[in-house]
């Protein structure tokens, strides 16, 4: 401050007090003209000290000089830090500073200076490059300045950073800074950067932001952490909310399971800090972002599946049933569990199995409903429980059946409190909010479920001792007639409209009570105040439902008579006007926005989200039904009956085609199995042929060797001896050869039977009858078994031949050994026994000659066996011909089915002509359903043709 004192002191010595603007001007001149870095640094430091008190003067006079300093004096971190702090003081709209400095300008001043700063995009680019400096006194003020720019002019600064090379990546490096102050301010900077900009959100996410933020949350202690955890959670919400790409990336990166430890709470939940409550609330909101009903259905269902698999849903249910949890956390937990189970059958089934830790244990659904119908519970908690019950029943016919079953006489358990009993108790209590919530909850148990609508007609209620029980339907109409509160009547009318929609039996029961129709007409025809207009509109809707879904089973209340009654008592125009009161009501528009009940006060709780969709569907068709004449109704009924007949015919043909498809698929599988077995059989036959050829080669070699041995023995007859040669072995070989002959004879007989079977099979196939397909399959199976037996016998035969050859080799070795012994023996002894040996040798030679004859016969039998195997190959060819014939039969069946498809097309044309007639008569025809059914039929036909092509 020496420079500032010098300037101020010089002015005081002359007796003239300088103004702030003059001082700032001199400082700006010093910054611009000084050649010494120390002088410029002192001048910038002086501007920093004056920037809070003289914000306007410093901003208007010094901004350009400060920006020039950022460009020219990058090497000096100290002057850069002063310049950044000065710019931050100029641009920031800090409330505390405004209180300390009465001369501070409004927020518009900061916005104007920010516009001046970003007018040159290079200024933001320079600031981004400065953030790469590691010096604390440069990096920290740079982060604060960029955060201030984003607060003042977010979209413009975001666009500059987005087009800047590596702009977002530089900012992501702040999360890795070891200095917590910079890291924490970097979180605030990224919060501002990612607001409402999907492109930047995607870049930040792909810069590994999820991993870094979850690591920080874990390091800080999860829900027990401080404000840093809160900042991380807010940044995660910015990245995930309304960004389907980032949600998918978060799910596929397996980050959902890392959220489970956030919700681990202990047994003692008293004394939670305010920061922990805030953190846990943001964590629950983050879960809801991933499973919001506004997300694409596929993305929501996959996240719900992951949350169940990793145990996150189970952990939330533990918090739901825990004691001592703060009310706002409990409410948000209920809302979170609601959206995690909404539309997911697996999650809904798990939630139905959750029990509260009470004695005896009660289902969580029952415990929650007890809170909903208890008027002493907070309003937001009761709304959350209603939303949870609605989500549990959303697209859950199993759950709807379980709830309705608790009301039926055969399943009521008097010893325990059930969901049905709680709903009935709330439906007829003195609290109008309980009446409304119970009516809406019960209506959700009936949505798009005709079976449960009919089952609910069986429910009987005991009104008082000594009086007979009345049906639930009758009791609802009785309460309506008593003129209770508007909220109660609106809830009951919504329940009745939902109940009677698309359920002619329920309409008949309702009309059977003679007082119901006069009550509705009286309510609609009266001129009441604005509060009653909503009730009048709902009464008109209920009466219109009774007309549209009337099956004319009651002669006193047919469609035509009810329309005449409206025309005489009310008037069609007035009826249409009263019906329009529903959609024009402000509460209707609010309820139609989102599924979650969200009301500022209990008095505003009038409409349910699902009911608004029902009204939107029914309003137009009811008005059209009112203005139809009796002749048009008759024509419509005739056309409907004709369409139903045609639909029945089409359904019948579709069933026939499906059955044929199944049969063709079975035949296809059978053919595939036979082909596989045939290939195995051919492989086996090839192996056997190779083995037989090998045996032939071995036999020829043995034959040659035996010829040479005979020549050798003839040349040494005088010296030959048969010491060691056993005649028993020769006998045994003869016996084995006889056995082989018998086996070959048996084999030839079996082959003859096989040939006869194949000839019969060929004759049967020549007849060309489709009914023989099954017989062919059985005969082929028998043939395969016989060929398998043949293969086994061939294997045994080969084994016997191998053994015979081995024994012959042993015999030759013994003969050679005998010759060797004879050559080395005593010549004198050999001469004396010469005659005996000659006789024995002659007998041996005769036996060997006989053995050669037997071997030759065996070779002939092997050749015969080969021919038989070749005959088996021809049998395989016959089977292939049979398959071709079956393919021709399938082609004929395909032609017949094509004729059937032509017939179906003609019927579709007839149906289309009937629809055109209906349209000419002014009737509404649902083209989408017909198109879907036609598309389904076309898909069935295409599947049928594909299966036939596969068979071919």
mmCIF file of N, CA, C and O in Angstrom, residues 692-781:
data_model
loop_
_atom_site.group_PDB
_atom_site.id
_atom_site.type_symbol
_atom_site.label_atom_id
_atom_site.label_comp_id
_atom_site.label_asym_id
_atom_site.label_seq_id
_atom_site.Cartn_x
_atom_site.Cartn_y
_atom_site.Cartn_z
ATOM 1 N N UNK A 692 -12.090 -102.859 -42.508
ATOM 2 C CA UNK A 692 -12.111 -104.071 -43.336
ATOM 3 C C UNK A 692 -10.982 -104.050 -44.356
ATOM 4 O O UNK A 692 -10.300 -105.062 -44.593
ATOM 5 N N UNK A 693 -10.737 -102.874 -44.949
ATOM 6 C CA UNK A 693 -9.639 -102.765 -45.903
ATOM 7 C C UNK A 693 -8.298 -103.023 -45.223
ATOM 8 O O UNK A 693 -7.410 -103.695 -45.777
ATOM 9 N N UNK A 694 -8.186 -102.516 -44.003
ATOM 10 C CA UNK A 694 -6.956 -102.772 -43.250
ATOM 11 C C UNK A 694 -6.784 -104.252 -42.959
ATOM 12 O O UNK A 694 -5.679 -104.800 -43.061
ATOM 13 N N UNK A 695 -7.903 -104.905 -42.616
ATOM 14 C CA UNK A 695 -7.828 -106.342 -42.367
ATOM 15 C C UNK A 695 -7.438 -107.110 -43.629
ATOM 16 O O UNK A 695 -6.690 -108.093 -43.564
ATOM 17 N N UNK A 696 -7.958 -106.697 -44.781
ATOM 18 C CA UNK A 696 -7.590 -107.350 -46.041
ATOM 19 C C UNK A 696 -6.083 -107.248 -46.287
ATOM 20 O O UNK A 696 -5.416 -108.203 -46.678
ATOM 21 N N UNK A 697 -5.550 -106.038 -46.051
ATOM 22 C CA UNK A 697 -4.111 -105.835 -46.258
ATOM 23 C C UNK A 697 -3.302 -106.719 -45.327
ATOM 24 O O UNK A 697 -2.291 -107.323 -45.729
ATOM 25 N N UNK A 698 -3.762 -106.782 -44.070
ATOM 26 C CA UNK A 698 -3.047 -107.633 -43.127
ATOM 27 C C UNK A 698 -3.133 -109.105 -43.530
ATOM 28 O O UNK A 698 -2.174 -109.868 -43.409
ATOM 29 N N UNK A 699 -4.302 -109.502 -44.026
ATOM 30 C CA UNK A 699 -4.479 -110.901 -44.450
ATOM 31 C C UNK A 699 -3.581 -111.241 -45.639
ATOM 32 O O UNK A 699 -2.952 -112.304 -45.687
ATOM 33 N N UNK A 700 -3.517 -110.330 -46.601
ATOM 34 C CA UNK A 700 -2.647 -110.578 -47.763
ATOM 35 C C UNK A 700 -1.191 -110.691 -47.336
ATOM 36 O O UNK A 700 -0.435 -111.522 -47.848
ATOM 37 N N UNK A 701 -0.779 -109.805 -46.424
ATOM 38 C CA UNK A 701 0.591 -109.873 -45.926
ATOM 39 C C UNK A 701 0.857 -111.205 -45.242
ATOM 40 O O UNK A 701 1.903 -111.835 -45.441
ATOM 41 N N UNK A 702 -0.127 -111.646 -44.425
ATOM 42 C CA UNK A 702 0.015 -112.926 -43.732
ATOM 43 C C UNK A 702 0.082 -114.084 -44.730
ATOM 44 O O UNK A 702 0.854 -115.039 -44.560
ATOM 45 N N UNK A 703 -0.698 -113.982 -45.779
ATOM 46 C CA UNK A 703 -0.714 -115.032 -46.814
ATOM 47 C C UNK A 703 0.649 -115.152 -47.470
ATOM 48 O O UNK A 703 1.168 -116.249 -47.703
ATOM 49 N N UNK A 704 1.248 -114.026 -47.781
ATOM 50 C CA UNK A 704 2.581 -114.034 -48.392
ATOM 51 C C UNK A 704 3.608 -114.643 -47.455
ATOM 52 O O UNK A 704 4.459 -115.454 -47.851
ATOM 53 N N UNK A 705 3.508 -114.236 -46.162
ATOM 54 C CA UNK A 705 4.464 -114.767 -45.199
ATOM 55 C C UNK A 705 4.328 -116.275 -45.049
ATOM 56 O O UNK A 705 5.313 -117.012 -44.957
ATOM 57 N N UNK A 706 3.072 -116.784 -45.013
ATOM 58 C CA UNK A 706 2.863 -118.225 -44.899
ATOM 59 C C UNK A 706 3.417 -118.958 -46.112
ATOM 60 O O UNK A 706 3.963 -120.070 -46.021
ATOM 61 N N UNK A 707 3.297 -118.387 -47.325
ATOM 62 C CA UNK A 707 3.852 -119.021 -48.531
ATOM 63 C C UNK A 707 5.358 -119.163 -48.437
ATOM 64 O O UNK A 707 5.929 -120.192 -48.775
ATOM 65 N N UNK A 708 6.022 -118.118 -47.957
ATOM 66 C CA UNK A 708 7.480 -118.185 -47.814
ATOM 67 C C UNK A 708 7.877 -119.240 -46.788
ATOM 68 O O UNK A 708 8.843 -119.981 -46.964
ATOM 69 N N UNK A 709 7.125 -119.306 -45.687
ATOM 70 C CA UNK A 709 7.446 -120.300 -44.645
ATOM 71 C C UNK A 709 7.291 -121.704 -45.181
ATOM 72 O O UNK A 709 8.079 -122.610 -44.879
ATOM 73 N N UNK A 710 6.262 -121.965 -46.002
ATOM 74 C CA UNK A 710 6.053 -123.309 -46.568
ATOM 75 C C UNK A 710 7.214 -123.709 -47.461
ATOM 76 O O UNK A 710 7.684 -124.857 -47.447
ATOM 77 N N UNK A 711 7.707 -122.752 -48.275
ATOM 78 C CA UNK A 711 8.854 -123.060 -49.122
ATOM 79 C C UNK A 711 10.081 -123.399 -48.286
ATOM 80 O O UNK A 711 10.849 -124.311 -48.597
ATOM 81 N N UNK A 712 10.244 -122.674 -47.200
ATOM 82 C CA UNK A 712 11.398 -122.913 -46.343
ATOM 83 C C UNK A 712 11.315 -124.301 -45.703
ATOM 84 O O UNK A 712 12.297 -125.039 -45.633
ATOM 85 N N UNK A 713 10.088 -124.712 -45.288
ATOM 86 C CA UNK A 713 9.927 -126.024 -44.653
ATOM 87 C C UNK A 713 10.112 -127.155 -45.661
ATOM 88 O O UNK A 713 10.651 -128.215 -45.341
ATOM 89 N N UNK A 714 9.675 -126.998 -46.895
ATOM 90 C CA UNK A 714 9.842 -128.043 -47.914
ATOM 91 C C UNK A 714 11.305 -128.310 -48.215
ATOM 92 O O UNK A 714 11.709 -129.425 -48.547
ATOM 93 N N UNK A 715 12.139 -127.236 -48.132
ATOM 94 C CA UNK A 715 13.572 -127.408 -48.418
ATOM 95 C C UNK A 715 14.329 -128.031 -47.272
ATOM 96 O O UNK A 715 15.468 -128.440 -47.419
ATOM 97 N N UNK A 716 13.700 -128.099 -46.094
ATOM 98 C CA UNK A 716 14.397 -128.683 -44.941
ATOM 99 C C UNK A 716 13.546 -129.742 -44.269
ATOM 100 O O UNK A 716 13.468 -129.839 -43.042
ATOM 101 N N UNK A 717 12.847 -130.572 -45.079
ATOM 102 C CA UNK A 717 11.980 -131.598 -44.479
ATOM 103 C C UNK A 717 12.769 -132.618 -43.663
ATOM 104 O O UNK A 717 12.286 -133.162 -42.679
ATOM 105 N N UNK A 718 13.990 -132.870 -44.100
ATOM 106 C CA UNK A 718 14.775 -133.901 -43.418
ATOM 107 C C UNK A 718 15.204 -133.487 -42.034
ATOM 108 O O UNK A 718 15.518 -134.338 -41.205
ATOM 109 N N UNK A 719 15.265 -132.176 -41.791
ATOM 110 C CA UNK A 719 15.757 -131.689 -40.493
ATOM 111 C C UNK A 719 14.651 -131.085 -39.644
ATOM 112 O O UNK A 719 14.920 -130.488 -38.592
ATOM 113 N N UNK A 720 13.368 -131.107 -40.144
ATOM 114 C CA UNK A 720 12.283 -130.401 -39.430
ATOM 115 C C UNK A 720 11.835 -131.178 -38.213
ATOM 116 O O UNK A 720 11.772 -132.391 -38.240
ATOM 117 N N UNK A 721 11.526 -130.466 -37.180
ATOM 118 C CA UNK A 721 10.958 -131.033 -35.964
ATOM 119 C C UNK A 721 9.807 -130.145 -35.509
ATOM 120 O O UNK A 721 9.761 -128.944 -35.821
ATOM 121 N N UNK A 722 8.904 -130.697 -34.760
ATOM 122 C CA UNK A 722 7.732 -129.908 -34.324
ATOM 123 C C UNK A 722 7.706 -129.782 -32.807
ATOM 124 O O UNK A 722 6.653 -129.837 -32.166
ATOM 125 N N UNK A 723 8.918 -129.645 -32.200
ATOM 126 C CA UNK A 723 8.989 -129.414 -30.757
ATOM 127 C C UNK A 723 8.322 -128.062 -30.418
ATOM 128 O O UNK A 723 8.715 -127.023 -30.929
ATOM 129 N N UNK A 724 7.377 -128.055 -29.544
ATOM 130 C CA UNK A 724 6.682 -126.813 -29.143
ATOM 131 C C UNK A 724 5.450 -126.512 -29.941
ATOM 132 O O UNK A 724 4.714 -125.589 -29.657
ATOM 133 N N UNK A 725 5.174 -127.275 -31.053
ATOM 134 C CA UNK A 725 3.950 -127.022 -31.830
ATOM 135 C C UNK A 725 2.813 -127.836 -31.236
ATOM 136 O O UNK A 725 2.928 -129.047 -31.093
ATOM 137 N N UNK A 726 1.751 -127.232 -30.921
ATOM 138 C CA UNK A 726 0.627 -127.866 -30.246
ATOM 139 C C UNK A 726 -0.508 -128.084 -31.212
ATOM 140 O O UNK A 726 -1.023 -127.133 -31.822
ATOM 141 N N UNK A 727 -0.929 -129.293 -31.426
ATOM 142 C CA UNK A 727 -2.058 -129.579 -32.309
ATOM 143 C C UNK A 727 -3.373 -129.060 -31.740
ATOM 144 O O UNK A 727 -4.318 -128.819 -32.472
ATOM 145 N N UNK A 728 -3.414 -128.876 -30.405
ATOM 146 C CA UNK A 728 -4.656 -128.358 -29.800
ATOM 147 C C UNK A 728 -4.953 -126.941 -30.293
ATOM 148 O O UNK A 728 -6.109 -126.562 -30.448
ATOM 149 N N UNK A 729 -3.930 -126.148 -30.547
ATOM 150 C CA UNK A 729 -4.154 -124.767 -31.003
ATOM 151 C C UNK A 729 -4.794 -124.760 -32.378
ATOM 152 O O UNK A 729 -5.671 -123.955 -32.679
ATOM 153 N N UNK A 730 -4.331 -125.724 -33.236
ATOM 154 C CA UNK A 730 -4.925 -125.809 -34.573
ATOM 155 C C UNK A 730 -6.396 -126.180 -34.465
ATOM 156 O O UNK A 730 -7.267 -125.626 -35.153
ATOM 157 N N UNK A 731 -6.757 -127.061 -33.558
ATOM 158 C CA UNK A 731 -8.157 -127.458 -33.373
ATOM 159 C C UNK A 731 -8.982 -126.285 -32.885
ATOM 160 O O UNK A 731 -10.115 -126.074 -33.333
ATOM 161 N N UNK A 732 -8.402 -125.524 -31.974
ATOM 162 C CA UNK A 732 -9.155 -124.381 -31.439
ATOM 163 C C UNK A 732 -9.404 -123.338 -32.512
ATOM 164 O O UNK A 732 -10.475 -122.742 -32.590
ATOM 165 N N UNK A 733 -8.419 -123.151 -33.381
ATOM 166 C CA UNK A 733 -8.617 -122.206 -34.476
ATOM 167 C C UNK A 733 -9.716 -122.679 -35.414
ATOM 168 O O UNK A 733 -10.517 -121.881 -35.921
ATOM 169 N N UNK A 734 -9.778 -123.980 -35.661
ATOM 170 C CA UNK A 734 -10.847 -124.505 -36.513
ATOM 171 C C UNK A 734 -12.208 -124.242 -35.897
ATOM 172 O O UNK A 734 -13.159 -123.871 -36.587
ATOM 173 N N UNK A 735 -12.319 -124.455 -34.576
ATOM 174 C CA UNK A 735 -13.609 -124.235 -33.919
ATOM 175 C C UNK A 735 -14.017 -122.760 -34.014
ATOM 176 O O UNK A 735 -15.192 -122.441 -34.244
ATOM 177 N N UNK A 736 -13.067 -121.868 -33.832
ATOM 178 C CA UNK A 736 -13.391 -120.446 -33.914
ATOM 179 C C UNK A 736 -13.835 -120.064 -35.316
ATOM 180 O O UNK A 736 -14.718 -119.231 -35.518
ATOM 181 N N UNK A 737 -13.209 -120.708 -36.321
ATOM 182 C CA UNK A 737 -13.619 -120.424 -37.701
ATOM 183 C C UNK A 737 -15.040 -120.898 -37.936
ATOM 184 O O UNK A 737 -15.842 -120.227 -38.609
ATOM 185 N N UNK A 738 -15.418 -122.049 -37.356
ATOM 186 C CA UNK A 738 -16.787 -122.543 -37.481
ATOM 187 C C UNK A 738 -17.775 -121.545 -36.841
ATOM 188 O O UNK A 738 -18.849 -121.270 -37.375
ATOM 189 N N UNK A 739 -17.415 -121.024 -35.682
ATOM 190 C CA UNK A 739 -18.279 -120.033 -35.021
ATOM 191 C C UNK A 739 -18.427 -118.787 -35.881
ATOM 192 O O UNK A 739 -19.516 -118.209 -35.982
ATOM 193 N N UNK A 740 -17.347 -118.365 -36.490
ATOM 194 C CA UNK A 740 -17.436 -117.196 -37.368
ATOM 195 C C UNK A 740 -18.356 -117.457 -38.539
ATOM 196 O O UNK A 740 -19.112 -116.589 -38.979
ATOM 197 N N UNK A 741 -18.325 -118.695 -39.075
ATOM 198 C CA UNK A 741 -19.242 -119.031 -40.163
ATOM 199 C C UNK A 741 -20.688 -118.912 -39.718
ATOM 200 O O UNK A 741 -21.550 -118.367 -40.419
ATOM 201 N N UNK A 742 -20.973 -119.452 -38.521
ATOM 202 C CA UNK A 742 -22.351 -119.375 -38.014
ATOM 203 C C UNK A 742 -22.781 -117.916 -37.842
ATOM 204 O O UNK A 742 -23.903 -117.529 -38.164
ATOM 205 N N UNK A 743 -21.900 -117.066 -37.294
ATOM 206 C CA UNK A 743 -22.241 -115.642 -37.111
ATOM 207 C C UNK A 743 -22.511 -114.972 -38.442
ATOM 208 O O UNK A 743 -23.421 -114.154 -38.572
ATOM 209 N N UNK A 744 -21.725 -115.336 -39.475
ATOM 210 C CA UNK A 744 -21.959 -114.747 -40.796
ATOM 211 C C UNK A 744 -23.281 -115.196 -41.373
ATOM 212 O O UNK A 744 -23.995 -114.429 -42.026
ATOM 213 N N UNK A 745 -23.645 -116.465 -41.148
ATOM 214 C CA UNK A 745 -24.950 -116.932 -41.628
ATOM 215 C C UNK A 745 -26.074 -116.152 -40.963
ATOM 216 O O UNK A 745 -27.049 -115.749 -41.614
ATOM 217 N N UNK A 746 -25.975 -115.959 -39.628
ATOM 218 C CA UNK A 746 -26.998 -115.192 -38.915
ATOM 219 C C UNK A 746 -27.063 -113.751 -39.424
ATOM 220 O O UNK A 746 -28.135 -113.174 -39.601
ATOM 221 N N UNK A 747 -25.901 -113.186 -39.679
ATOM 222 C CA UNK A 747 -25.850 -111.813 -40.180
ATOM 223 C C UNK A 747 -26.510 -111.691 -41.547
ATOM 224 O O UNK A 747 -27.231 -110.732 -41.845
ATOM 225 N N UNK A 748 -26.298 -112.680 -42.398
ATOM 226 C CA UNK A 748 -26.932 -112.653 -43.714
ATOM 227 C C UNK A 748 -28.448 -112.728 -43.592
ATOM 228 O O UNK A 748 -29.191 -112.063 -44.317
ATOM 229 N N UNK A 749 -28.949 -113.516 -42.645
ATOM 230 C CA UNK A 749 -30.399 -113.578 -42.446
ATOM 231 C C UNK A 749 -30.968 -112.242 -41.994
ATOM 232 O O UNK A 749 -32.018 -111.788 -42.462
ATOM 233 N N UNK A 750 -30.289 -111.566 -41.069
ATOM 234 C CA UNK A 750 -30.769 -110.260 -40.613
ATOM 235 C C UNK A 750 -30.747 -109.240 -41.741
ATOM 236 O O UNK A 750 -31.649 -108.405 -41.860
ATOM 237 N N UNK A 751 -29.702 -109.319 -42.582
ATOM 238 C CA UNK A 751 -29.653 -108.381 -43.697
ATOM 239 C C UNK A 751 -30.782 -108.634 -44.688
ATOM 240 O O UNK A 751 -31.327 -107.705 -45.281
ATOM 241 N N UNK A 752 -31.149 -109.898 -44.875
ATOM 242 C CA UNK A 752 -32.277 -110.207 -45.766
ATOM 243 C C UNK A 752 -33.563 -109.606 -45.211
ATOM 244 O O UNK A 752 -34.369 -109.023 -45.950
ATOM 245 N N UNK A 753 -33.781 -109.744 -43.890
ATOM 246 C CA UNK A 753 -34.973 -109.125 -43.285
ATOM 247 C C UNK A 753 -34.946 -107.619 -43.465
ATOM 248 O O UNK A 753 -35.971 -106.989 -43.719
ATOM 249 N N UNK A 754 -33.777 -107.020 -43.308
ATOM 250 C CA UNK A 754 -33.670 -105.567 -43.469
ATOM 251 C C UNK A 754 -34.038 -105.148 -44.892
ATOM 252 O O UNK A 754 -34.748 -104.159 -45.107
ATOM 253 N N UNK A 755 -33.527 -105.889 -45.888
ATOM 254 C CA UNK A 755 -33.836 -105.560 -47.279
ATOM 255 C C UNK A 755 -35.334 -105.651 -47.534
ATOM 256 O O UNK A 755 -35.931 -104.837 -48.236
ATOM 257 N N UNK A 756 -35.967 -106.680 -46.957
ATOM 258 C CA UNK A 756 -37.425 -106.819 -47.108
ATOM 259 C C UNK A 756 -38.144 -105.614 -46.505
ATOM 260 O O UNK A 756 -39.095 -105.073 -47.072
ATOM 261 N N UNK A 757 -37.698 -105.140 -45.306
ATOM 262 C CA UNK A 757 -38.313 -103.983 -44.647
ATOM 263 C C UNK A 757 -38.158 -102.726 -45.497
ATOM 264 O O UNK A 757 -39.067 -101.921 -45.631
ATOM 265 N N UNK A 758 -36.989 -102.573 -46.107
ATOM 266 C CA UNK A 758 -36.761 -101.375 -46.941
ATOM 267 C C UNK A 758 -37.661 -101.411 -48.168
ATOM 268 O O UNK A 758 -38.222 -100.393 -48.587
ATOM 269 N N UNK A 759 -37.824 -102.610 -48.775
ATOM 270 C CA UNK A 759 -38.722 -102.714 -49.931
ATOM 271 C C UNK A 759 -40.152 -102.359 -49.542
ATOM 272 O O UNK A 759 -40.861 -101.659 -50.267
ATOM 273 N N UNK A 760 -40.615 -102.852 -48.372
ATOM 274 C CA UNK A 760 -41.970 -102.505 -47.903
ATOM 275 C C UNK A 760 -42.105 -101.005 -47.680
ATOM 276 O O UNK A 760 -43.119 -100.405 -47.995
ATOM 277 N N UNK A 761 -41.050 -100.398 -47.088
ATOM 278 C CA UNK A 761 -41.076 -98.954 -46.839
ATOM 279 C C UNK A 761 -41.171 -98.177 -48.140
ATOM 280 O O UNK A 761 -41.911 -97.204 -48.262
ATOM 281 N N UNK A 762 -40.459 -98.637 -49.170
ATOM 282 C CA UNK A 762 -40.504 -97.946 -50.465
ATOM 283 C C UNK A 762 -41.885 -98.055 -51.077
ATOM 284 O O UNK A 762 -42.422 -97.109 -51.649
ATOM 285 N N UNK A 763 -42.533 -99.236 -50.957
ATOM 286 C CA UNK A 763 -43.893 -99.405 -51.497
ATOM 287 C C UNK A 763 -44.876 -98.481 -50.790
ATOM 288 O O UNK A 763 -45.734 -97.863 -51.407
ATOM 289 N N UNK A 764 -44.727 -98.395 -49.475
ATOM 290 C CA UNK A 764 -45.659 -97.526 -48.716
ATOM 291 C C UNK A 764 -45.471 -96.065 -49.093
ATOM 292 O O UNK A 764 -46.427 -95.317 -49.207
ATOM 293 N N UNK A 765 -44.206 -95.660 -49.307
ATOM 294 C CA UNK A 765 -43.969 -94.271 -49.665
ATOM 295 C C UNK A 765 -44.489 -93.950 -51.042
ATOM 296 O O UNK A 765 -44.847 -92.838 -51.346
ATOM 297 N N UNK A 766 -44.528 -95.000 -51.946
ATOM 298 C CA UNK A 766 -45.034 -94.754 -53.302
ATOM 299 C C UNK A 766 -46.490 -94.375 -53.272
ATOM 300 O O UNK A 766 -47.006 -93.751 -54.189
ATOM 301 N N UNK A 767 -47.234 -94.765 -52.252
ATOM 302 C CA UNK A 767 -48.660 -94.427 -52.163
ATOM 303 C C UNK A 767 -48.866 -92.936 -51.994
ATOM 304 O O UNK A 767 -49.909 -92.420 -52.344
ATOM 305 N N UNK A 768 -47.888 -92.175 -51.424
ATOM 306 C CA UNK A 768 -47.959 -90.711 -51.332
ATOM 307 C C UNK A 768 -48.946 -90.181 -50.333
ATOM 308 O O UNK A 768 -49.498 -89.109 -50.503
ATOM 309 N N UNK A 769 -49.268 -90.859 -49.245
ATOM 310 C CA UNK A 769 -50.270 -90.412 -48.285
ATOM 311 C C UNK A 769 -49.560 -89.688 -47.137
ATOM 312 O O UNK A 769 -48.545 -90.167 -46.630
ATOM 313 N N UNK A 770 -50.148 -88.581 -46.755
ATOM 314 C CA UNK A 770 -49.550 -87.765 -45.695
ATOM 315 C C UNK A 770 -49.598 -88.447 -44.331
ATOM 316 O O UNK A 770 -48.745 -88.268 -43.487
ATOM 317 N N UNK A 771 -50.619 -89.320 -44.127
ATOM 318 C CA UNK A 771 -50.771 -89.942 -42.796
ATOM 319 C C UNK A 771 -49.650 -90.905 -42.482
ATOM 320 O O UNK A 771 -49.498 -91.361 -41.330
ATOM 321 N N UNK A 772 -48.796 -91.280 -43.475
ATOM 322 C CA UNK A 772 -47.764 -92.274 -43.210
ATOM 323 C C UNK A 772 -46.485 -91.638 -42.682
ATOM 324 O O UNK A 772 -45.482 -92.320 -42.523
ATOM 325 N N UNK A 773 -46.486 -90.334 -42.423
ATOM 326 C CA UNK A 773 -45.265 -89.670 -41.975
ATOM 327 C C UNK A 773 -44.765 -90.256 -40.655
ATOM 328 O O UNK A 773 -43.579 -90.530 -40.461
ATOM 329 N N UNK A 774 -45.711 -90.485 -39.756
ATOM 330 C CA UNK A 774 -45.326 -91.049 -38.457
ATOM 331 C C UNK A 774 -44.788 -92.465 -38.615
ATOM 332 O O UNK A 774 -43.790 -92.856 -37.990
ATOM 333 N N UNK A 775 -45.451 -93.296 -39.509
ATOM 334 C CA UNK A 775 -44.975 -94.673 -39.731
ATOM 335 C C UNK A 775 -43.570 -94.680 -40.303
ATOM 336 O O UNK A 775 -42.734 -95.527 -39.954
ATOM 337 N N UNK A 776 -43.303 -93.733 -41.219
ATOM 338 C CA UNK A 776 -41.965 -93.661 -41.805
ATOM 339 C C UNK A 776 -40.925 -93.394 -40.724
ATOM 340 O O UNK A 776 -39.849 -94.004 -40.686
ATOM 341 N N UNK A 777 -41.268 -92.479 -39.821
ATOM 342 C CA UNK A 777 -40.314 -92.156 -38.749
ATOM 343 C C UNK A 777 -40.021 -93.377 -37.906
ATOM 344 O O UNK A 777 -38.875 -93.646 -37.525
ATOM 345 N N UNK A 778 -41.083 -94.179 -37.598
ATOM 346 C CA UNK A 778 -40.871 -95.371 -36.759
ATOM 347 C C UNK A 778 -40.033 -96.413 -37.513
ATOM 348 O O UNK A 778 -39.136 -97.053 -36.930
ATOM 349 N N UNK A 779 -40.318 -96.603 -38.820
ATOM 350 C CA UNK A 779 -39.552 -97.589 -39.587
ATOM 351 C C UNK A 779 -38.090 -97.157 -39.711
ATOM 352 O O UNK A 779 -37.180 -97.990 -39.642
ATOM 353 N N UNK A 780 -37.883 -95.863 -39.889
ATOM 354 C CA UNK A 780 -36.507 -95.380 -39.961
ATOM 355 C C UNK A 780 -35.781 -95.648 -38.655
ATOM 356 O O UNK A 780 -34.621 -96.043 -38.606
ATOM 357 N N UNK A 781 -36.517 -95.442 -37.539
ATOM 358 C CA UNK A 781 -35.911 -95.701 -36.223
ATOM 359 C C UNK A 781 -35.535 -97.180 -36.091
ATOM 360 O O UNK A 781 -34.453 -97.521 -35.602
#
